Coordinates of C-alpha atoms and ligand atoms in Angstrom, one line a residue:
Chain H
X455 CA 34.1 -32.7 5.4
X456 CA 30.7 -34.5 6.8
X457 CA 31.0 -31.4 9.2
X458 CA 31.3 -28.4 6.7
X459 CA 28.8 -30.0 4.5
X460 CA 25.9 -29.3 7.0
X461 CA 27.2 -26.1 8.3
X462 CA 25.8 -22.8 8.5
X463 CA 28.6 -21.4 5.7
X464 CA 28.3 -24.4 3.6
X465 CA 24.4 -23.3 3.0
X466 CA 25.2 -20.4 2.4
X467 CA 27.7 -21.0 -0.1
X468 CA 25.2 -23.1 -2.2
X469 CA 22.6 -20.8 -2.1
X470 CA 25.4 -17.9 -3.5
X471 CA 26.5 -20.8 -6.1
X472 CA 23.2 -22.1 -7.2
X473 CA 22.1 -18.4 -7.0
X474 CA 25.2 -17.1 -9.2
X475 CA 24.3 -19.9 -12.3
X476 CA 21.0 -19.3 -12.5
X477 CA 22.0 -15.4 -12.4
X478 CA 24.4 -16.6 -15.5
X479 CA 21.0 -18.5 -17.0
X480 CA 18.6 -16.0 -17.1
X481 CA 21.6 -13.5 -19.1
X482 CA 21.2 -16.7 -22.2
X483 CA 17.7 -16.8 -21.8
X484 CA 17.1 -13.3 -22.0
X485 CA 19.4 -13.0 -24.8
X486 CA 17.6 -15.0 -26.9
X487 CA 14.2 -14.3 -25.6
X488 CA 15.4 -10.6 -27.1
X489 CA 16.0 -12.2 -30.8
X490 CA 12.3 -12.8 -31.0
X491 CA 12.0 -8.9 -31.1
X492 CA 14.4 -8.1 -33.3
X493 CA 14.7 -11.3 -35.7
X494 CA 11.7 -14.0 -35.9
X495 CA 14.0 -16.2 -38.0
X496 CA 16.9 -16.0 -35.6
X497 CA 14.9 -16.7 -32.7
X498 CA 13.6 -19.9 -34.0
X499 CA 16.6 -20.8 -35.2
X500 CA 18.0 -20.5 -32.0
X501 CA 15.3 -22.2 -30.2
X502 CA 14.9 -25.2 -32.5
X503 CA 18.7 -25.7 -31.5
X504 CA 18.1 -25.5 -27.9
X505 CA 15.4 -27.9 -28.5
X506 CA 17.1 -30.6 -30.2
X507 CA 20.6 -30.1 -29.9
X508 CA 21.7 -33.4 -27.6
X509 CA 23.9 -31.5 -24.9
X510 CA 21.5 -28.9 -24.2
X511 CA 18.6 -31.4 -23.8
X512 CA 20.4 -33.8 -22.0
X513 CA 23.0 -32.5 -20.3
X514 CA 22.2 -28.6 -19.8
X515 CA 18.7 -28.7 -18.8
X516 CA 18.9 -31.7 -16.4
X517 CA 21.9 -29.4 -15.0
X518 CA 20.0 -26.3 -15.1
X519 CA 16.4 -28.2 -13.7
X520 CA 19.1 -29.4 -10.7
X521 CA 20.0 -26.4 -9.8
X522 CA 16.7 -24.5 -9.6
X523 CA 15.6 -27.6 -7.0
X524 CA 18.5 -26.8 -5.0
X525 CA 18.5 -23.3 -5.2
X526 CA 14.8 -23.5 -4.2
X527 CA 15.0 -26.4 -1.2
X528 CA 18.0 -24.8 -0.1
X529 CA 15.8 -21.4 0.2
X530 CA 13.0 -23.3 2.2
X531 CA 15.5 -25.2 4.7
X532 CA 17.1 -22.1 5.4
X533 CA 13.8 -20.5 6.2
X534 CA 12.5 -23.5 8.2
X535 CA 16.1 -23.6 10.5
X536 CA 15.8 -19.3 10.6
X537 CA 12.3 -19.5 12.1
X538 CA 13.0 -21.9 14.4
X539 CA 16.3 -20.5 15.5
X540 CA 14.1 -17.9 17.2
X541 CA 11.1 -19.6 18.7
X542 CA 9.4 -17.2 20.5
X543 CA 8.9 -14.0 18.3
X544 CA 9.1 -10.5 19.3
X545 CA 6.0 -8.7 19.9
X546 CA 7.3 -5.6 18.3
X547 CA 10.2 -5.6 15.6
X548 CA 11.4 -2.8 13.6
X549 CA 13.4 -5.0 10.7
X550 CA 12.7 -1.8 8.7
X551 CA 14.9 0.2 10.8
X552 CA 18.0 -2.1 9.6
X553 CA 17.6 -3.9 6.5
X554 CA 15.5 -3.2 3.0
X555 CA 12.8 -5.1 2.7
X556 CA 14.1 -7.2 -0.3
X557 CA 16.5 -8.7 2.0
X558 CA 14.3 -9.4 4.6
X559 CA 11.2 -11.1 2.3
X560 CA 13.9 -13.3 0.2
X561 CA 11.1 -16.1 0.9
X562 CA 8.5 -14.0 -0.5
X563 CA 10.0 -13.1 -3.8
X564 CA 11.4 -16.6 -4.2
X565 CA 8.0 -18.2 -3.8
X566 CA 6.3 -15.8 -6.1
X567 CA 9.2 -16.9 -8.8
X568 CA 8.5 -20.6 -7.8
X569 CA 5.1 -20.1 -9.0
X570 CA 5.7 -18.3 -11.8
X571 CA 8.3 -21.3 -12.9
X572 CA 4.9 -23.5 -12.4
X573 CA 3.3 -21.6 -15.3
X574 CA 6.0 -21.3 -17.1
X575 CA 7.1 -25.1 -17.3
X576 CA 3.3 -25.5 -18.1
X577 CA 3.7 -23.4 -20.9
X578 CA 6.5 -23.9 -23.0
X579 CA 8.5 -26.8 -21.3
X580 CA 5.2 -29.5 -20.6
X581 CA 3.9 -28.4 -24.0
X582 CA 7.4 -28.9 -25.4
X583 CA 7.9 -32.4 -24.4
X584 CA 4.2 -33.1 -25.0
X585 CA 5.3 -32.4 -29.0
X586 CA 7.9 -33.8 -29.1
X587 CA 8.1 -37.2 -27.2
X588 CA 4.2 -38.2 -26.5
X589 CA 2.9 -37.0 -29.9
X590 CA 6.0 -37.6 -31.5
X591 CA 5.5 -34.7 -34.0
X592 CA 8.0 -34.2 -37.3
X593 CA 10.8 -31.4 -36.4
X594 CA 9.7 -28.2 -37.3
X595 CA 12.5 -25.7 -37.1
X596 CA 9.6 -22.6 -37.7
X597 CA 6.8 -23.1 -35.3
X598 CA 8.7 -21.3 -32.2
X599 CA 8.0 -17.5 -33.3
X600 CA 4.2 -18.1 -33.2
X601 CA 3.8 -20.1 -30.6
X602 CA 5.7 -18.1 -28.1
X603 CA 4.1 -15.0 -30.0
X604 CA 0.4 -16.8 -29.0
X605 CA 1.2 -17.1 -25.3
X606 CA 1.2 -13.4 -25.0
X607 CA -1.9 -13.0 -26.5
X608 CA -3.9 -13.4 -23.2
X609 CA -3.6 -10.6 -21.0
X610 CA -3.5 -12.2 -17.6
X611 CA -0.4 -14.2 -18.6
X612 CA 1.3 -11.2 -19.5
X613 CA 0.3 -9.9 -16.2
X614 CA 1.5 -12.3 -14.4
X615 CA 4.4 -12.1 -16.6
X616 CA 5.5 -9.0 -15.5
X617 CA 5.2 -8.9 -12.0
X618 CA 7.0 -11.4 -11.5
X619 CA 9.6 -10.3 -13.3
X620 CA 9.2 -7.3 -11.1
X621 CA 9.3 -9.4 -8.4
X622 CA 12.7 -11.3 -9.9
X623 CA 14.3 -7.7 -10.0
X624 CA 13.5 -7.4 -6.5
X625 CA 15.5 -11.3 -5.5
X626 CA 18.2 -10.4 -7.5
X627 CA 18.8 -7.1 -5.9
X628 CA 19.3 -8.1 -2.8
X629 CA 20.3 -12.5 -4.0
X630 CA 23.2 -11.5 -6.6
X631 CA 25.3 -8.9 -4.3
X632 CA 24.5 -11.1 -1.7
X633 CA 26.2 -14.3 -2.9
X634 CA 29.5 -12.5 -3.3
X635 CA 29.5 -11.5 0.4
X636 CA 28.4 -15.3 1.0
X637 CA 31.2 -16.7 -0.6
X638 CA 33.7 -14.2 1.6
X639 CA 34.1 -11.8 -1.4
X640 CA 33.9 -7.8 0.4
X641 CA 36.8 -5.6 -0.3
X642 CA 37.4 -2.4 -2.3
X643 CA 35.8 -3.6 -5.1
X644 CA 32.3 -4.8 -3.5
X645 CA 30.6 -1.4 -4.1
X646 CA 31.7 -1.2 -7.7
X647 CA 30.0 -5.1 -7.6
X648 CA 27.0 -4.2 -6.0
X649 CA 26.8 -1.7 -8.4
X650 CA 26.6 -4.3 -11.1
X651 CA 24.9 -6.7 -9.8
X652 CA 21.9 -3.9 -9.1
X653 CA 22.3 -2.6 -12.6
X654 CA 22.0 -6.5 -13.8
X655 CA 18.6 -6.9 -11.5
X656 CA 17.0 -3.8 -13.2
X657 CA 17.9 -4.5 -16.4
X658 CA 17.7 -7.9 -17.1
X659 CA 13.9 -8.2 -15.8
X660 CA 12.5 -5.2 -17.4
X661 CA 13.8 -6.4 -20.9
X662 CA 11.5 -9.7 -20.1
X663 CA 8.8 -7.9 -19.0
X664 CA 9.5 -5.4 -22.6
X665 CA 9.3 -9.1 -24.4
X666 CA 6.4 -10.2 -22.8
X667 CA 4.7 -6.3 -23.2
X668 CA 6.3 -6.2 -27.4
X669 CA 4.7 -9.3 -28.1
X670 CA 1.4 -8.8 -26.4
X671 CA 0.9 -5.3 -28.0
X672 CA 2.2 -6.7 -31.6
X673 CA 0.2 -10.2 -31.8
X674 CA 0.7 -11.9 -34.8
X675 CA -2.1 -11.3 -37.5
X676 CA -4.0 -14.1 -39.2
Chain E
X669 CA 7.9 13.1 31.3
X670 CA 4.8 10.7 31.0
X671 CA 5.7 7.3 29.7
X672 CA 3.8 4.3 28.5
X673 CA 6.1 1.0 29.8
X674 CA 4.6 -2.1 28.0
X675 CA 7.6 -4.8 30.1
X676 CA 7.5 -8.2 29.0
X677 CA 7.3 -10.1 32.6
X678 CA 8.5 -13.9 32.3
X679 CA 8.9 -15.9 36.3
X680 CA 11.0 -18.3 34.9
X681 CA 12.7 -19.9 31.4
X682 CA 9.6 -22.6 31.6
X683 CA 7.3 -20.2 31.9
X684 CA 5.2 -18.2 29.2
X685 CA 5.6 -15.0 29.5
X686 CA 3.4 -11.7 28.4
X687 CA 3.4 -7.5 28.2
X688 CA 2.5 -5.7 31.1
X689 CA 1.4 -2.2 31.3
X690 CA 3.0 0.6 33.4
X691 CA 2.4 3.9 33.7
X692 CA 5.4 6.2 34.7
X693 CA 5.4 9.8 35.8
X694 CA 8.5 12.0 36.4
X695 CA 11.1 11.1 33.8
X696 CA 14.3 13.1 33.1
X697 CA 15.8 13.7 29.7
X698 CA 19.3 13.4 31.3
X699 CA 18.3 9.8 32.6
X700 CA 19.6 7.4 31.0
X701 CA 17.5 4.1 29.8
X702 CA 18.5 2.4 32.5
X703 CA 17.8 5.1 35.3
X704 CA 14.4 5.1 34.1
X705 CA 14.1 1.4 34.9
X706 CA 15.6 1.8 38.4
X707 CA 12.7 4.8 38.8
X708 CA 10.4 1.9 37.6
X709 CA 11.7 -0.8 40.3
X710 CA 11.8 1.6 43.0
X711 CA 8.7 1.7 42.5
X712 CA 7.3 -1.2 41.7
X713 CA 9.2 -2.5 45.0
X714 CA 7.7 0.3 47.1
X715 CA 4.3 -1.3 46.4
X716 CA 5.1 -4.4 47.2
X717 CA 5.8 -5.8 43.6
X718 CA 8.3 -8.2 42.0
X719 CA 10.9 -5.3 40.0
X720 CA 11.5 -6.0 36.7
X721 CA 14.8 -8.3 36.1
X722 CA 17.1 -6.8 33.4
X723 CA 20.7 -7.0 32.8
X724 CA 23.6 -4.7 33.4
X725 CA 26.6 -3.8 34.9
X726 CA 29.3 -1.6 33.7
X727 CA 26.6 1.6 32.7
X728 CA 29.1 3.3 29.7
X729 CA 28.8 0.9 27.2
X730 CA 31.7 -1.7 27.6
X731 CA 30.2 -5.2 29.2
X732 CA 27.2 -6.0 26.4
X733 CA 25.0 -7.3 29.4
X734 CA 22.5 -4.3 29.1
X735 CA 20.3 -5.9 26.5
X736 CA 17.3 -4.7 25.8
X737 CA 15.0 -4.8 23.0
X738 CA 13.4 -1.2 22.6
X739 CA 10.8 0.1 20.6
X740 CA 12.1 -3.2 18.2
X741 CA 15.5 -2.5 18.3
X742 CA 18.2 -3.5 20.0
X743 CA 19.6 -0.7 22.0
X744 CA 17.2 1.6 21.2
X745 CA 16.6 3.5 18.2
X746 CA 20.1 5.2 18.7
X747 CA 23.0 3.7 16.7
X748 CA 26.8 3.0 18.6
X749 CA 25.4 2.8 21.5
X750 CA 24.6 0.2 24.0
X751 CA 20.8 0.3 26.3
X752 CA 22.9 2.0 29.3
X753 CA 24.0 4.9 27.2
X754 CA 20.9 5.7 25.4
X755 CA 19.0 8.8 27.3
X756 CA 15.6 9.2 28.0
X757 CA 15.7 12.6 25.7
X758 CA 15.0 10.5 22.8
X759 CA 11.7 10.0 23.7
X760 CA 9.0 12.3 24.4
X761 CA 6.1 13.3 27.0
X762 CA 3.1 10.4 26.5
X763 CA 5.4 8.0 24.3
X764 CA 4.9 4.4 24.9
X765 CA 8.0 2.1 24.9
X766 CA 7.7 -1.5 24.1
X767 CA 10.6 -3.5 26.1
X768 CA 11.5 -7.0 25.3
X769 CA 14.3 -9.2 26.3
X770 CA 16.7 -10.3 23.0
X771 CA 15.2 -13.1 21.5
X772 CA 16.5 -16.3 20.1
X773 CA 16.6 -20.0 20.8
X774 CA 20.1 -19.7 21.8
X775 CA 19.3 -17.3 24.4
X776 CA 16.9 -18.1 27.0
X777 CA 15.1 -15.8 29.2
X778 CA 16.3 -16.6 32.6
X779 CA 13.1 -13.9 33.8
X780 CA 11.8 -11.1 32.5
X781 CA 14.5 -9.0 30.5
X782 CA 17.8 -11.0 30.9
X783 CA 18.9 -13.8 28.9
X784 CA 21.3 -16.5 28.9
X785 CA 24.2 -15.5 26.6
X786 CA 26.4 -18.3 27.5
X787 CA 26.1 -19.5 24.0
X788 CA 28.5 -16.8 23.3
X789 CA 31.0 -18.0 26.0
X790 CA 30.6 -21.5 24.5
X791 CA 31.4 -20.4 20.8
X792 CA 34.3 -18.2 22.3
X793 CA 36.0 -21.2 24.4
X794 CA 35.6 -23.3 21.0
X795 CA 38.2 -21.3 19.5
X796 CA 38.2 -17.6 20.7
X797 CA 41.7 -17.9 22.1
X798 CA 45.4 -18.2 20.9
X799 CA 47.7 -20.8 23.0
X800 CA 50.3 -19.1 24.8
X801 CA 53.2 -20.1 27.2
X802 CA 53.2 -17.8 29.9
X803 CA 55.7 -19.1 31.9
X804 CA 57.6 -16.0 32.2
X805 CA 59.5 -16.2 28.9
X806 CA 56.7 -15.6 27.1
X807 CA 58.0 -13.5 23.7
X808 CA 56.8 -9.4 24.0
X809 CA 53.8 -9.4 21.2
X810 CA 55.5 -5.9 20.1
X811 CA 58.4 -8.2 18.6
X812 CA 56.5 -9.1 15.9
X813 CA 55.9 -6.0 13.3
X814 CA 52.3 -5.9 11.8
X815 CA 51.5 -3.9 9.2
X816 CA 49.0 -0.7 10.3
X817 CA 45.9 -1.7 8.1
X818 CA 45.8 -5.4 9.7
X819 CA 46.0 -4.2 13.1
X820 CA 43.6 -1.4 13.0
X821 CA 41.4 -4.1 11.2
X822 CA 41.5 -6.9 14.1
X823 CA 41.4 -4.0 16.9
X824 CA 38.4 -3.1 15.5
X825 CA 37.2 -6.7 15.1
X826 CA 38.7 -6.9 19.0
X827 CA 36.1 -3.7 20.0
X828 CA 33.3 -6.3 20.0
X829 CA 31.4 -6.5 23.5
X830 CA 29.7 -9.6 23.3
X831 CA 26.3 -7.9 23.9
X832 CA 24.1 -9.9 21.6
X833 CA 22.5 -7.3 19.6
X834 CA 23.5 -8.7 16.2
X835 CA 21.8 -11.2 17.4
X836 CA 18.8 -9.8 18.5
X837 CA 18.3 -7.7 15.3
X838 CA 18.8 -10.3 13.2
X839 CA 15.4 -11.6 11.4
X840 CA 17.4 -14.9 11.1
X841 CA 19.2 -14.8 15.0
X842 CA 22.5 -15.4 13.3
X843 CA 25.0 -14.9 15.5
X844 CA 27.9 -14.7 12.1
X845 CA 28.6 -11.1 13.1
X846 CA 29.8 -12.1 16.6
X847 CA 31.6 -15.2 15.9
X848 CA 33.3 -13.8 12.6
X849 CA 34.6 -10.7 15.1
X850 CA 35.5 -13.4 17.2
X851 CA 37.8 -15.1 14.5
X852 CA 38.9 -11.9 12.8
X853 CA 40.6 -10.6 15.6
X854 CA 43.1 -13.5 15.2
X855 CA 42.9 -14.0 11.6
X856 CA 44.4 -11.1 10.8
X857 CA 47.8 -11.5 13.7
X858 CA 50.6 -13.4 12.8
X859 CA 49.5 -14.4 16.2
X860 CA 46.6 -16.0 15.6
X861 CA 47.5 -17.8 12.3
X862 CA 48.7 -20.7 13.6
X863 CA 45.7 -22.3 14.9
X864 CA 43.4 -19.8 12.5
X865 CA 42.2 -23.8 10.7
X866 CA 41.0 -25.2 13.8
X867 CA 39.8 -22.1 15.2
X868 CA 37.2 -21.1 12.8
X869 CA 36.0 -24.8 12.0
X870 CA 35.2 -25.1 16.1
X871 CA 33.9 -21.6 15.8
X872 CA 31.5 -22.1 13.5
X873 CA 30.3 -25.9 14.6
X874 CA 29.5 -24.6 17.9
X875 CA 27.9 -21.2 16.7
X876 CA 25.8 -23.8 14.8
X877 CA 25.1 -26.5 17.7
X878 CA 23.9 -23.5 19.9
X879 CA 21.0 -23.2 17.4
X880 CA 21.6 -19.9 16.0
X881 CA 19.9 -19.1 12.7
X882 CA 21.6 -18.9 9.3
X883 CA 23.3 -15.5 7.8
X884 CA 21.2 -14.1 4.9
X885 CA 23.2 -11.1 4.6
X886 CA 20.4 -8.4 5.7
X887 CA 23.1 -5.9 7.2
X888 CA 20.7 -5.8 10.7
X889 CA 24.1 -6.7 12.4
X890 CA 26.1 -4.6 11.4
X891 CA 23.4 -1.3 11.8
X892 CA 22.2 -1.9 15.3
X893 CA 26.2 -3.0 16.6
X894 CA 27.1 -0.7 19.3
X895 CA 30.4 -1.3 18.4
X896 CA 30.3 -0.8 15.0
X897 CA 31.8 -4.5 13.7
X898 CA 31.4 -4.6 10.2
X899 CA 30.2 -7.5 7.5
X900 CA 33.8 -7.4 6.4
X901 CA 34.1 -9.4 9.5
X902 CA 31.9 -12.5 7.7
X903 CA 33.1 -12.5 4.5
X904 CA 36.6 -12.7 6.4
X905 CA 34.8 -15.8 8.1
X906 CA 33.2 -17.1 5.6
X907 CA 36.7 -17.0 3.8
X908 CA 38.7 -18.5 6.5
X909 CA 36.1 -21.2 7.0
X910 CA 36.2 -22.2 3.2
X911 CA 40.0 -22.1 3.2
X912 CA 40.4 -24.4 6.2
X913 CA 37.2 -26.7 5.5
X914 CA 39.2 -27.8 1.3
X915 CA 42.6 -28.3 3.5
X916 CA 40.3 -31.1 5.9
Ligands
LIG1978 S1 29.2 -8.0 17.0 FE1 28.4 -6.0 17.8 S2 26.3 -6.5 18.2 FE2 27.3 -8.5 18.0 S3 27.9 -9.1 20.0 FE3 29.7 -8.0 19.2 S4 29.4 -5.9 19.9 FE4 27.4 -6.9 20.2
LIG1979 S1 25.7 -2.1 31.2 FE1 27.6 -2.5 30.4 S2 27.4 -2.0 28.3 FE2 25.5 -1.4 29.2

C-alpha cells in the first residue's frame, strides 16, 4: 500500500476525489446562495442553520476546509513534480495544437480560485467567526440577508466576483470530466458525462455570478 | 525549396546545448523529413562540419526511433504519422523549421537530436511481458476463443511503437499513454490476466522511478500518437492499477 499511496495514479485519484466533493459542494452552496434571490426569509433561515447547526460546524466544514487543502496541495505538488519531470524546456511548443487551453493552465485557474477563496473566507467566514466566538454576539437568525446583500454593494467585489467564477467555469470544464477519466471511468457513456459535467461548469458559475450581479444591482434600501 | 533549419546542437548529455541556424537550398516536396536532413548532413560533412545526430531506422513508420520535435510538435504538424513519413510538401518555400530533440527528464539527449528512450525498455521489462513455457509444448494461443471487441481492443493497444511522442507532447512528460498501451495489450487476453496484478503495479512504479511527470488528462497523447492509442488505454490503467493496488 506504502507504494500506491505515492504513485502517479494514486495523485490522480485524489485530485478526481477531492475535485468530485467539492464539485458536489459548490451544487449546496449555490442552491442556497439562489434562495437569497428568490426568498430573503428562506435564505436566512437556511443560513442561520448552517451557522449553528453542530454537524455542519463541526463536522461538515472541518471536512469540507480538508478537502479544499488537499485538493489545493495536491494541485501544487503535481505541478512542482510535472515541471520538473521535464527540466530542460522546449524552445518552441505548440500545446495549442493538442490540448484546450483549460487543460493545460489547470494551475492558473486553480490559483485564481485560491485567491478568490482568500477574499471570500475574509468575508463571510473570518467575519462569521469574529461574531460569533470573539464578540460573542446573541443569535440572530435575521441578519444574513443584509449582510450578504451589503457585500455586493462595492463594485470591485462584485468584479472580482465574477471572474472568477468565470474562471471556476473554466477549472471545472476541463477538472470535472477529467476526474472520471482519472478514476478509470471512459466507455460509452463518457460523452454523454462530459456532456454534463460541461453543462454543470456553465451553469453553476454563471448562476453565482447572476447572484453576485442581482444583488449588486438591487442593494438593499435604507 | 528555401528553408530556414533552426537544429538544436548538444556534444554531449553533460553538455548545454543551443539553436543553430542553417540555411538550406534545393528541397523536394517528395522528400521526406528525414531526406531533408540527410541533404543537410551531406552537407554539413562536405564542409567539414560535425552532421547533425538524429535517430532513425526503419524510414515507414514502424520502429518510433525517428523522434523529432518539429515546429513544436512531435512528428510534425501531421497527425498518424511518425518524423520519417512526414514530407517536405507540408512546408513551403522560405519557411523556418524549429527542430528539437523530445524532451523530458527521463530521456536524455545523448547529442543533438536523439535521446535515450531506455526508460521505456525499463518500464516494459517491469511487466511488459506474459511468462510462457516454450519448451515445445507450448499451448497454440488460437486455442483460447476471445471475443472480437477485446481483441481488436488490445491489437490496437499492441499497434504502439514505442516512439516517445506521448511523451514529448505531453506539457506534463507523462509517459501513461505508453505504459497503459503497454498493460492494455494484456489486460484485455485471457493471456495476460494472470499476472495482469503484478504487471501493472511494476508498470506503473517504474514509469514513476524513471521520473516521468504526472497525467493531467490534456489529450496531447493521444492527438500527436502516430499510432493512434487512445485515452481509453489509461482509464483501463488507471482501472487495473486501482483493482490490483485494494487486493495488496
Ligand atoms: S503511445 Fe503512441 S506516442 Fe506513445 S510511445 Fe506508443 S506509439 Fe508512441
Ligand atoms: S525511422 Fe522507424 S518509425 Fe521513423
Amino acid at each position: 500500500m506504502s507504494g500506491f499511496a505515492s504513485s502517479s495514479i494514486a495523485r490522480k485519484v485524489v485530485m478526481a476525489l477531492s475535485g468530485l466533493f467539492l464539485v458536489l459542494f459548490l451544487l449546496l452552496h449555490v442552491t442556497i446562495n439562489f434562495t437569497s434571490v428568490v426568498s430573503p426569509d428562506t435564505f436566512n433561515t437556511m443560513s442561520h442553520f448552517m451557522g449553528y447547526n453542530g454537524i455542519v460546524q463541526f463536522i461538515m466544514q472541518p471536512i469540507l476546509i480538508a478537502g479544499v487543502i488537499v485538493h489545493f496541495v495536491m494541485g501544487f505538488v503535481l505541478e512542482v513534480r510535472n515541471s520538473k519531470a521535464r527540466a530542460v524546456k522546449y524552445v518552441q511548443y505548440k500545446g495549442s495544437a493538442n490540448a484546450p487551453w483549460v487543460s493545460r493552465n489547470m494551475i492558473i485557474s486553480g490559483l485564481v480560485i485560491l485567491a478568490f477563496l482568500g477574499l471570500h473566507f475574509y468575508d463571510f467566514w473570518v467575519h462569521e467567526i469574529a461574531y460569533k466566538y470573539v464578540e460573542a454576539n446573541p443569535q440572530d437568525p435575521t441578519r444574513y440577508y443584509a449582510e450578504t446583500v451589503e457585500k455586493f454593494e462595492p463594485f470591485w467585489r462584485t468584479a472580482i466576483y465574477v471572474v472568477s467564477f468565470v474562471l471556476l467555469a473554466l477549472h471545472l470544464w476541463h477538472g470535472f470530466a477529467s476526474s472520471f477519466q482519472s478514476m478509470g471511468l471512459n466507455n460509452k457513456y463518457s460523452p454523454g458525462i462530459r456532456n454534463f459535467t460541461r453543462l454543470y461548469a456553465i451553469v453553476v458559475p454563471l448562476l453565482f455570478i447572476f447572484i453576485a450581479l442581482y444583488h449588486h444591482f438591487n442593494p438593499i434600501t435604507h | 525549396m528555401k528553408l530556414l533549419l533552426k537544429i538544436w546542437r548538444q556534444k554531449d548529455a553533460k553538455s548545454p546545448g543551443k539553436m543553430v541556424e542553417y540555411p538550406i537550398d534545393g528541397v523536394e516536396g517528395d522528400m521526406s523529413f528525414l531526406e531533408m536532413l540527410d541533404v543537410l548532413n551531406m552537407q554539413l560533412v562536405e564542409k567539414g562540419e560535425d552532421p547533425v545526430v538524429f535517430d532513425h531506422d526503419c524510414r515507414e513508420g514502424i520502429c518510433g526511433s525517428c523522434s523529432l520535435m518539429i515546429n513544436g510538435e512531435p512528428h510534425g504538424p501531421d497527425r498518424l504519422i511518425t518524423t520519417c513519413q512526414l514530407h517536405m510538401r507540408k512546408f513551403s518555400d522560405g519557411d523556418t523549421i524549429v527542430i528539437e530533440p523530445f524532451r523530458a527528464t527521463a530521456f536524455p539527449v545523448i547529442k543533438d537530436l536523439m535521446v535515450d528512450r531506455s526508460s521505456f525498455d525499463r518500464i516494459q521489462q517491469a511487466g511488459g511481458y506474459i511468462s510462457v513455457n516454450t519448451s515445445g509444448n507450448t499451448v497454440d494461443a488460437n486455442a483460447i476463443p476471445i471475443e472480437k471487441e477485446a481483441a481488436d481492443d488490445a491489437f490496437n493497444a499492441a499497434a504502439c511503437i514505442g516512439c516517445g511522442a506521448c511523451v514529448a507532447a505531453c506539457k506534463n512528460a507523462s509517459a501513461m499513454l505508453f505504459t497503459s498501451a503497454k498493460v492494455s495489450q494484456f489486460a484485455l487476453l485471457p493471456q495476460g490476466r494472470v499476472e495482469a496484478t503484478e504487471r501493472v503495479l511494476n508498470m506503473v512504479r517504474q514509469m514513476d522511478l524513471e521520473g516521468f511527470g504526472n497525467c493531467t488528462n490534456t489529450g496531447a497523447c493521444e492527438i500527436e500518437c502516430p499510432k493512434g492509442i487512445s485515452l481509453e488505454n489509461i482509464a483501463r490503467m488507471n482501472r487495473e492499477y486501482l483493482m490490483a493496488a485494494t487486493k495488496g
